[in-house]
Amino acid sequence: MMLLRQVDRRLGLIQSFASLLPDPRDPTLVTHTQEDLLRQRIFGIAQGYEDLNDHDALRHDLVWQTAIEQDRALASSPTLCRLEQRANRQTPVGMHQLLLEQFIASFKEAPSELILDFDATDDRVHGNQEGRFFQGYYGSYCFLPLYVFCGEQLLVSYLRPSNIDGARHSWAILKLLVGRLREVWPGVKIIFRADSGFCRHRMLRWCDWARVDYVVSSGGRMMMQIVGSFAEFERAMLRERTRNGLDAARKQGRIGGRRPKLTEHQRQEILTLVQTEQKTAADAARLFNVHPATVSRLMQRSNEL
């Protein structure tokens, strides 16, 4: 906890994040500042206390109070819940802009090369959280966040549901990152690096156009093409065997297709019943357990003859 406090003091990220969140509370009635609330919540997640309910006990812990720099009980779980509800769609955008600007400020001189590592991984859930789905690859209910690192520095942490393509929105994020980095360092060489899950033709074509080098595994795509080729070959073999079987049956005087539901005697009986008005077409269909359309076609062919 003390180490987290020292890192926070050095980076100042939480103080910057606090300025992005709207605070509708009356300043004269505020007990816990927004910065303290964010620090308490972020430190809790970093220590493995993801559930807000944990803070009902942690708020009285002296170590936690020291790390948050308070000498009284910290915020309760309902207060922290209201903090999270204040975030809107622009809040994570602003937070990522701060992360990127801090990354840029960490260089004393312009770098010659930047490698942007894209990766999607699972964030397992154990409840009925909104947006959670079962992910077959990971074999669990989870979210599928997208992370972008440059070296050891985090640039993007984008939470997504798991029922999507793992590369979704990666092109847009790469374009935004490249645009800002080239704005600051026009001559920097940027390399996009990812696994086969990000091997998308249109995305790589854009990289060629934008002068972004890339190292992307194509193993996944190659394997899918091999599997698809085998499936297409098997389907062609099935079609060929079906045609050969039908040709052999025709040579023996048999006709392919479904067996007729009515015998010749039954067809003649239906025609007699309907034509002599002993039965309606619908009644005849029910009597011989066939669809009324079958009787209608039978009557139509009879009239044509």
Tab-separated table of C-alpha atoms in Angstrom:
chain	number	residue	atom	x	y	z
A	1	MET	CA	0.000	0.000	0.000
A	2	MET	CA	2.799	2.414	0.866
A	3	LEU	CA	4.498	1.601	-2.435
A	4	LEU	CA	1.300	2.406	-4.315
A	5	ARG	CA	1.074	5.706	-2.492
A	6	GLN	CA	4.624	6.614	-3.499
A	7	VAL	CA	3.965	5.693	-7.137
A	8	ASP	CA	0.811	7.799	-7.111
A	9	ARG	CA	2.702	10.752	-5.651
A	10	ARG	CA	5.323	10.495	-8.362
A	11	LEU	CA	2.986	10.062	-11.326
A	12	GLY	CA	0.067	12.216	-10.205
A	13	LEU	CA	-2.316	10.211	-12.377
A	14	ILE	CA	-5.112	9.871	-9.835
A	15	GLN	CA	-5.147	13.625	-9.225
A	16	SER	CA	-5.444	14.144	-12.995
A	17	PHE	CA	-8.169	11.506	-13.281
A	18	ALA	CA	-10.171	13.207	-10.525
A	19	SER	CA	-10.416	16.378	-12.615
A	20	LEU	CA	-12.120	14.431	-15.416
A	21	LEU	CA	-15.035	13.139	-13.351
A	22	PRO	CA	-18.009	15.438	-12.785
A	23	ASP	CA	-18.753	16.001	-9.107
A	24	PRO	CA	-22.350	17.183	-8.542
A	25	ARG	CA	-22.011	17.173	-4.741
A	26	ASP	CA	-22.305	20.303	-2.613
A	27	PRO	CA	-18.685	21.230	-1.727
A	28	THR	CA	-19.742	22.342	1.750
A	29	LEU	CA	-21.118	18.874	2.530
A	30	VAL	CA	-18.299	16.769	1.064
A	31	THR	CA	-16.579	14.404	3.504
A	32	HIS	CA	-14.429	12.437	1.051
A	33	THR	CA	-12.880	14.295	-1.871
A	34	GLN	CA	-13.125	12.816	-5.317
A	35	GLU	CA	-9.372	12.279	-5.394
A	36	ASP	CA	-9.523	10.290	-2.138
A	37	LEU	CA	-12.406	8.195	-3.479
A	38	LEU	CA	-10.498	7.382	-6.657
A	39	ARG	CA	-7.359	6.579	-4.707
A	40	GLN	CA	-9.279	4.247	-2.395
A	41	ARG	CA	-10.971	2.451	-5.299
A	42	ILE	CA	-7.842	2.136	-7.457
A	43	PHE	CA	-5.657	0.971	-4.574
A	44	GLY	CA	-8.309	-1.620	-3.725
A	45	ILE	CA	-8.334	-3.049	-7.243
A	46	ALA	CA	-4.526	-3.097	-7.305
A	47	GLN	CA	-4.556	-5.114	-4.046
A	48	GLY	CA	-7.108	-7.619	-5.393
A	49	TYR	CA	-10.194	-6.177	-3.660
A	50	GLU	CA	-12.399	-5.772	-6.724
A	51	ASP	CA	-15.750	-5.984	-4.924
A	52	LEU	CA	-17.021	-2.759	-3.390
A	53	ASN	CA	-18.384	-4.721	-0.431
A	54	ASP	CA	-14.792	-5.326	0.721
A	55	HIS	CA	-14.448	-1.639	1.541
A	56	ASP	CA	-17.017	-1.871	4.313
A	57	ALA	CA	-14.251	-3.508	6.356
A	58	LEU	CA	-11.169	-2.005	4.663
A	59	ARG	CA	-12.338	1.545	5.336
A	60	HIS	CA	-11.484	1.041	9.015
A	61	ASP	CA	-8.012	-0.412	8.355
A	62	LEU	CA	-5.237	1.888	9.611
A	63	VAL	CA	-2.879	0.903	6.783
A	64	TRP	CA	-5.480	1.878	4.208
A	65	GLN	CA	-6.209	5.139	5.968
A	66	THR	CA	-2.494	5.929	6.011
A	67	ALA	CA	-2.130	5.163	2.298
A	68	ILE	CA	-5.100	7.411	1.472
A	69	GLU	CA	-3.650	10.012	3.885
A	70	GLN	CA	-6.717	10.159	6.092
A	71	ASP	CA	-7.075	9.844	9.854
A	72	ARG	CA	-10.714	8.737	9.846
A	73	ALA	CA	-12.871	6.005	8.332
A	74	LEU	CA	-12.718	5.953	4.547
A	75	ALA	CA	-15.665	5.952	2.147
A	76	SER	CA	-18.292	3.195	2.326
A	77	SER	CA	-19.187	0.918	-0.575
A	78	PRO	CA	-22.362	2.910	-1.497
A	79	THR	CA	-20.272	6.090	-1.750
A	80	LEU	CA	-17.768	4.368	-4.026
A	81	CYS	CA	-20.630	2.983	-6.108
A	82	ARG	CA	-21.994	6.487	-6.660
A	83	LEU	CA	-18.494	7.568	-7.712
A	84	GLU	CA	-18.407	4.946	-10.460
A	85	GLN	CA	-21.868	5.927	-11.671
A	86	ARG	CA	-20.666	9.490	-12.301
A	87	ALA	CA	-18.443	8.389	-15.175
A	88	ASN	CA	-19.765	9.005	-18.693
A	89	ARG	CA	-18.540	8.001	-22.149
A	90	GLN	CA	-16.054	10.871	-22.287
A	91	THR	CA	-14.403	9.925	-18.992
A	92	PRO	CA	-12.398	6.907	-20.274
A	93	VAL	CA	-11.458	8.877	-23.394
A	94	GLY	CA	-9.980	11.621	-21.238
A	95	MET	CA	-8.189	9.088	-19.021
A	96	HIS	CA	-6.538	7.471	-22.025
A	97	GLN	CA	-5.477	10.873	-23.289
A	98	LEU	CA	-3.766	11.455	-19.950
A	99	LEU	CA	-2.011	8.085	-20.189
A	100	LEU	CA	-0.770	8.919	-23.679
A	101	GLU	CA	0.393	12.397	-22.709
A	102	GLN	CA	2.248	10.987	-19.703
A	103	PHE	CA	3.906	8.452	-22.000
A	104	ILE	CA	5.012	11.239	-24.340
A	105	ALA	CA	6.326	13.324	-21.441
A	106	SER	CA	8.452	10.419	-20.219
A	107	PHE	CA	10.860	10.910	-23.142
A	108	LYS	CA	13.555	13.547	-22.799
A	109	GLU	CA	14.232	13.382	-26.544
A	110	ALA	CA	12.377	12.044	-29.547
A	111	PRO	CA	12.574	8.229	-29.850
A	112	SER	CA	13.691	6.698	-33.129
A	113	GLU	CA	11.310	3.723	-32.882
A	114	LEU	CA	8.133	2.792	-31.001
A	115	ILE	CA	6.667	-0.718	-30.862
A	116	LEU	CA	2.944	-0.812	-30.040
A	117	ASP	CA	1.933	-4.220	-28.687
A	118	PHE	CA	-1.790	-5.030	-29.045
A	119	ASP	CA	-3.293	-7.906	-27.093
A	120	ALA	CA	-6.752	-9.092	-26.050
A	121	THR	CA	-7.166	-11.245	-22.955
A	122	ASP	CA	-9.871	-12.506	-20.643
A	123	ASP	CA	-11.145	-10.754	-17.538
A	124	ARG	CA	-13.193	-13.438	-15.792
A	125	VAL	CA	-16.376	-12.587	-13.926
A	126	HIS	CA	-18.198	-14.600	-11.291
A	127	GLY	CA	-21.583	-12.902	-11.233
A	128	ASN	CA	-24.252	-11.612	-13.597
A	129	GLN	CA	-22.447	-8.444	-14.622
A	130	GLU	CA	-23.920	-6.557	-17.535
A	131	GLY	CA	-22.074	-7.332	-20.753
A	132	ARG	CA	-20.541	-10.610	-19.615
A	133	PHE	CA	-20.746	-13.551	-22.019
A	134	PHE	CA	-19.328	-17.057	-22.252
A	135	GLN	CA	-16.117	-17.093	-24.285
A	136	GLY	CA	-15.383	-20.464	-25.872
A	137	TYR	CA	-11.639	-19.898	-26.268
A	138	TYR	CA	-11.120	-19.160	-22.571
A	139	GLY	CA	-13.898	-21.509	-21.436
A	140	SER	CA	-15.470	-19.087	-18.964
A	141	TYR	CA	-17.756	-16.074	-18.562
A	142	CYS	CA	-15.601	-13.011	-18.983
A	143	PHE	CA	-14.990	-9.641	-20.565
A	144	LEU	CA	-12.453	-9.284	-23.386
A	145	PRO	CA	-10.410	-6.124	-22.728
A	146	LEU	CA	-7.938	-4.781	-25.262
A	147	TYR	CA	-4.510	-3.679	-24.011
A	148	VAL	CA	-1.876	-1.641	-25.807
A	149	PHE	CA	1.625	-1.418	-24.397
A	150	CYS	CA	4.739	0.339	-25.583
A	151	GLY	CA	7.549	-1.372	-23.745
A	152	GLU	CA	6.386	-1.515	-20.123
A	153	GLN	CA	4.105	1.522	-20.359
A	154	LEU	CA	0.363	1.049	-20.673
A	155	LEU	CA	-1.286	3.190	-23.331
A	156	VAL	CA	-4.753	1.642	-23.664
A	157	SER	CA	-6.912	-0.484	-21.378
A	158	TYR	CA	-10.249	-0.860	-23.162
A	159	LEU	CA	-12.963	-2.987	-21.531
A	160	ARG	CA	-15.162	-4.871	-24.019
A	161	PRO	CA	-17.736	-7.690	-23.919
A	162	SER	CA	-16.454	-11.116	-24.901
A	163	ASN	CA	-19.003	-11.886	-27.644
A	164	ILE	CA	-17.063	-9.868	-30.236
A	165	ASP	CA	-14.120	-10.240	-32.568
A	166	GLY	CA	-10.909	-9.913	-30.541
A	167	ALA	CA	-9.621	-7.280	-32.991
A	168	ARG	CA	-12.708	-5.079	-32.824
A	169	HIS	CA	-11.915	-1.342	-32.619
A	170	SER	CA	-8.161	-2.054	-32.699
A	171	TRP	CA	-7.834	-0.322	-36.072
A	172	ALA	CA	-9.478	2.862	-34.758
A	173	ILE	CA	-7.302	2.827	-31.631
A	174	LEU	CA	-4.136	2.286	-33.666
A	175	LYS	CA	-5.070	5.173	-35.957
A	176	LEU	CA	-5.613	7.524	-33.002
A	177	LEU	CA	-2.340	6.507	-31.357
A	178	VAL	CA	-0.334	6.884	-34.560
A	179	GLY	CA	-1.884	10.271	-35.264
A	180	ARG	CA	-0.957	11.690	-31.848
A	181	LEU	CA	2.537	10.169	-31.776
A	182	ARG	CA	3.322	11.424	-35.275
A	183	GLU	CA	2.019	14.850	-34.291
A	184	VAL	CA	4.667	15.033	-31.552
A	185	TRP	CA	7.418	13.063	-33.311
A	186	PRO	CA	6.887	13.281	-37.107
A	187	GLY	CA	9.928	11.149	-37.919
A	188	VAL	CA	9.386	8.325	-35.449
A	189	LYS	CA	9.217	4.768	-36.777
A	190	ILE	CA	6.096	3.019	-35.461
A	191	ILE	CA	5.728	-0.771	-35.437
A	192	PHE	CA	2.382	-2.451	-34.830
A	193	ARG	CA	2.888	-5.873	-33.208
A	194	ALA	CA	0.178	-8.422	-32.443
A	195	ASP	CA	-0.766	-12.085	-32.730
A	196	SER	CA	-2.815	-13.723	-35.474
A	197	GLY	CA	-6.066	-12.539	-33.908
A	198	PHE	CA	-5.303	-9.056	-35.271
A	199	CYS	CA	-4.397	-10.185	-38.787
A	200	ARG	CA	-7.024	-8.180	-40.690
A	201	HIS	CA	-6.482	-7.351	-44.346
A	202	ARG	CA	-7.965	-3.843	-44.273
A	203	MET	CA	-6.070	-2.935	-41.112
A	204	LEU	CA	-2.744	-4.052	-42.582
A	205	ARG	CA	-3.472	-2.192	-45.825
A	206	TRP	CA	-3.973	0.956	-43.757
A	207	CYS	CA	-0.635	0.317	-42.027
A	208	ASP	CA	1.042	0.195	-45.449
A	209	TRP	CA	-0.624	3.465	-46.426
A	210	ALA	CA	0.227	5.186	-43.103
A	211	ARG	CA	3.864	3.987	-43.139
A	212	VAL	CA	3.371	1.851	-40.045
A	213	ASP	CA	5.458	-1.304	-40.005
A	214	TYR	CA	3.808	-4.401	-38.564
A	215	VAL	CA	4.737	-7.778	-37.147
A	216	VAL	CA	1.534	-9.841	-37.128
A	217	SER	CA	1.366	-13.617	-37.005
A	218	SER	CA	-0.638	-15.120	-39.850
A	219	GLY	CA	-0.669	-18.642	-38.400
A	220	GLY	CA	-4.302	-18.429	-37.327
A	221	ARG	CA	-5.451	-17.287	-40.751
A	222	MET	CA	-3.390	-19.989	-42.478
A	223	MET	CA	-4.879	-22.690	-40.251
A	224	MET	CA	-8.427	-21.493	-40.959
A	225	GLN	CA	-7.693	-21.561	-44.688
A	226	ILE	CA	-6.398	-25.128	-44.425
A	227	VAL	CA	-9.478	-26.236	-42.468
A	228	GLY	CA	-11.739	-24.464	-44.971
A	229	SER	CA	-9.975	-26.205	-47.880
A	230	PHE	CA	-10.553	-29.623	-46.315
A	231	ALA	CA	-14.234	-28.785	-45.710
A	232	GLU	CA	-14.683	-27.660	-49.311
A	233	PHE	CA	-12.974	-30.831	-50.573
A	234	GLU	CA	-15.246	-33.033	-48.430
A	235	ARG	CA	-18.349	-31.189	-49.663
A	236	ALA	CA	-17.272	-31.696	-53.287
A	237	MET	CA	-16.764	-35.415	-52.632
A	238	LEU	CA	-20.253	-35.695	-51.099
A	239	ARG	CA	-21.817	-34.001	-54.123
A	240	GLU	CA	-19.944	-36.321	-56.486
A	241	ARG	CA	-20.978	-39.448	-54.562
A	242	THR	CA	-24.608	-38.267	-54.531
A	243	ARG	CA	-24.606	-37.715	-58.315
A	244	ASN	CA	-23.039	-41.135	-58.943
A	245	GLY	CA	-25.645	-42.821	-56.721
A	246	LEU	CA	-28.531	-41.118	-58.521
A	247	ASP	CA	-27.122	-42.047	-61.934
A	248	ALA	CA	-26.759	-45.688	-60.872
A	249	ALA	CA	-30.348	-45.721	-59.531
A	250	ARG	CA	-31.738	-44.263	-62.774
A	251	LYS	CA	-29.988	-46.951	-64.795
A	252	GLN	CA	-31.806	-49.537	-62.685
A	253	GLY	CA	-35.129	-47.840	-63.347
A	254	ARG	CA	-35.431	-46.123	-59.996
A	255	ILE	CA	-36.105	-42.426	-59.557
A	256	GLY	CA	-34.472	-40.430	-56.829
A	257	GLY	CA	-36.325	-38.259	-54.379
A	258	ARG	CA	-38.941	-38.883	-51.705
A	259	ARG	CA	-41.373	-41.733	-51.995
A	260	PRO	CA	-44.884	-40.635	-53.021
A	261	LYS	CA	-47.276	-40.454	-50.075
A	262	LEU	CA	-50.170	-41.777	-52.118
A	263	THR	CA	-50.395	-44.958	-54.141
A	264	GLU	CA	-52.009	-44.940	-57.571
A	265	HIS	CA	-55.131	-46.562	-56.100
A	266	GLN	CA	-55.361	-43.849	-53.389
A	267	ARG	CA	-54.978	-41.083	-55.971
A	268	GLN	CA	-57.823	-42.495	-58.032
A	269	GLU	CA	-59.974	-42.826	-54.922
A	270	ILE	CA	-59.372	-39.167	-53.974
A	271	LEU	CA	-60.255	-38.030	-57.503
A	272	THR	CA	-63.487	-40.014	-57.389
A	273	LEU	CA	-64.493	-38.678	-53.955
A	274	VAL	CA	-63.830	-35.047	-54.864
A	275	GLN	CA	-65.170	-35.101	-58.418
A	276	THR	CA	-68.429	-36.793	-57.317
A	277	GLU	CA	-68.628	-34.217	-54.483
A	278	GLN	CA	-68.749	-36.928	-51.828
A	279	LYS	CA	-65.837	-35.179	-50.093
A	280	THR	CA	-64.287	-31.748	-50.265
A	281	ALA	CA	-60.589	-31.448	-51.051
A	282	ALA	CA	-59.869	-30.607	-47.412
A	283	ASP	CA	-61.881	-33.599	-46.168
A	284	ALA	CA	-60.081	-35.912	-48.589
A	285	ALA	CA	-56.715	-34.585	-47.416
A	286	ARG	CA	-57.621	-35.311	-43.778
A	287	LEU	CA	-58.936	-38.760	-44.706
A	288	PHE	CA	-55.676	-39.810	-46.404
A	289	ASN	CA	-53.428	-37.841	-44.020
A	290	VAL	CA	-51.867	-35.562	-46.629
A	291	HIS	CA	-51.608	-31.801	-46.991
A	292	PRO	CA	-54.505	-30.061	-48.799
A	293	ALA	CA	-51.973	-28.759	-51.326
A	294	THR	CA	-51.242	-32.361	-52.342
A	295	VAL	CA	-54.923	-32.909	-53.183
A	296	SER	CA	-55.049	-29.564	-55.027
A	297	ARG	CA	-52.059	-30.525	-57.209
A	298	LEU	CA	-53.640	-33.927	-57.875
A	299	MET	CA	-56.898	-32.295	-59.017
A	300	GLN	CA	-54.979	-29.762	-61.166
A	301	ARG	CA	-53.031	-32.477	-62.985
A	302	SER	CA	-56.277	-34.417	-63.525
A	303	ASN	CA	-57.977	-31.390	-65.088
A	304	GLU	CA	-54.993	-30.778	-67.391
A	305	LEU	CA	-55.308	-34.321	-68.714
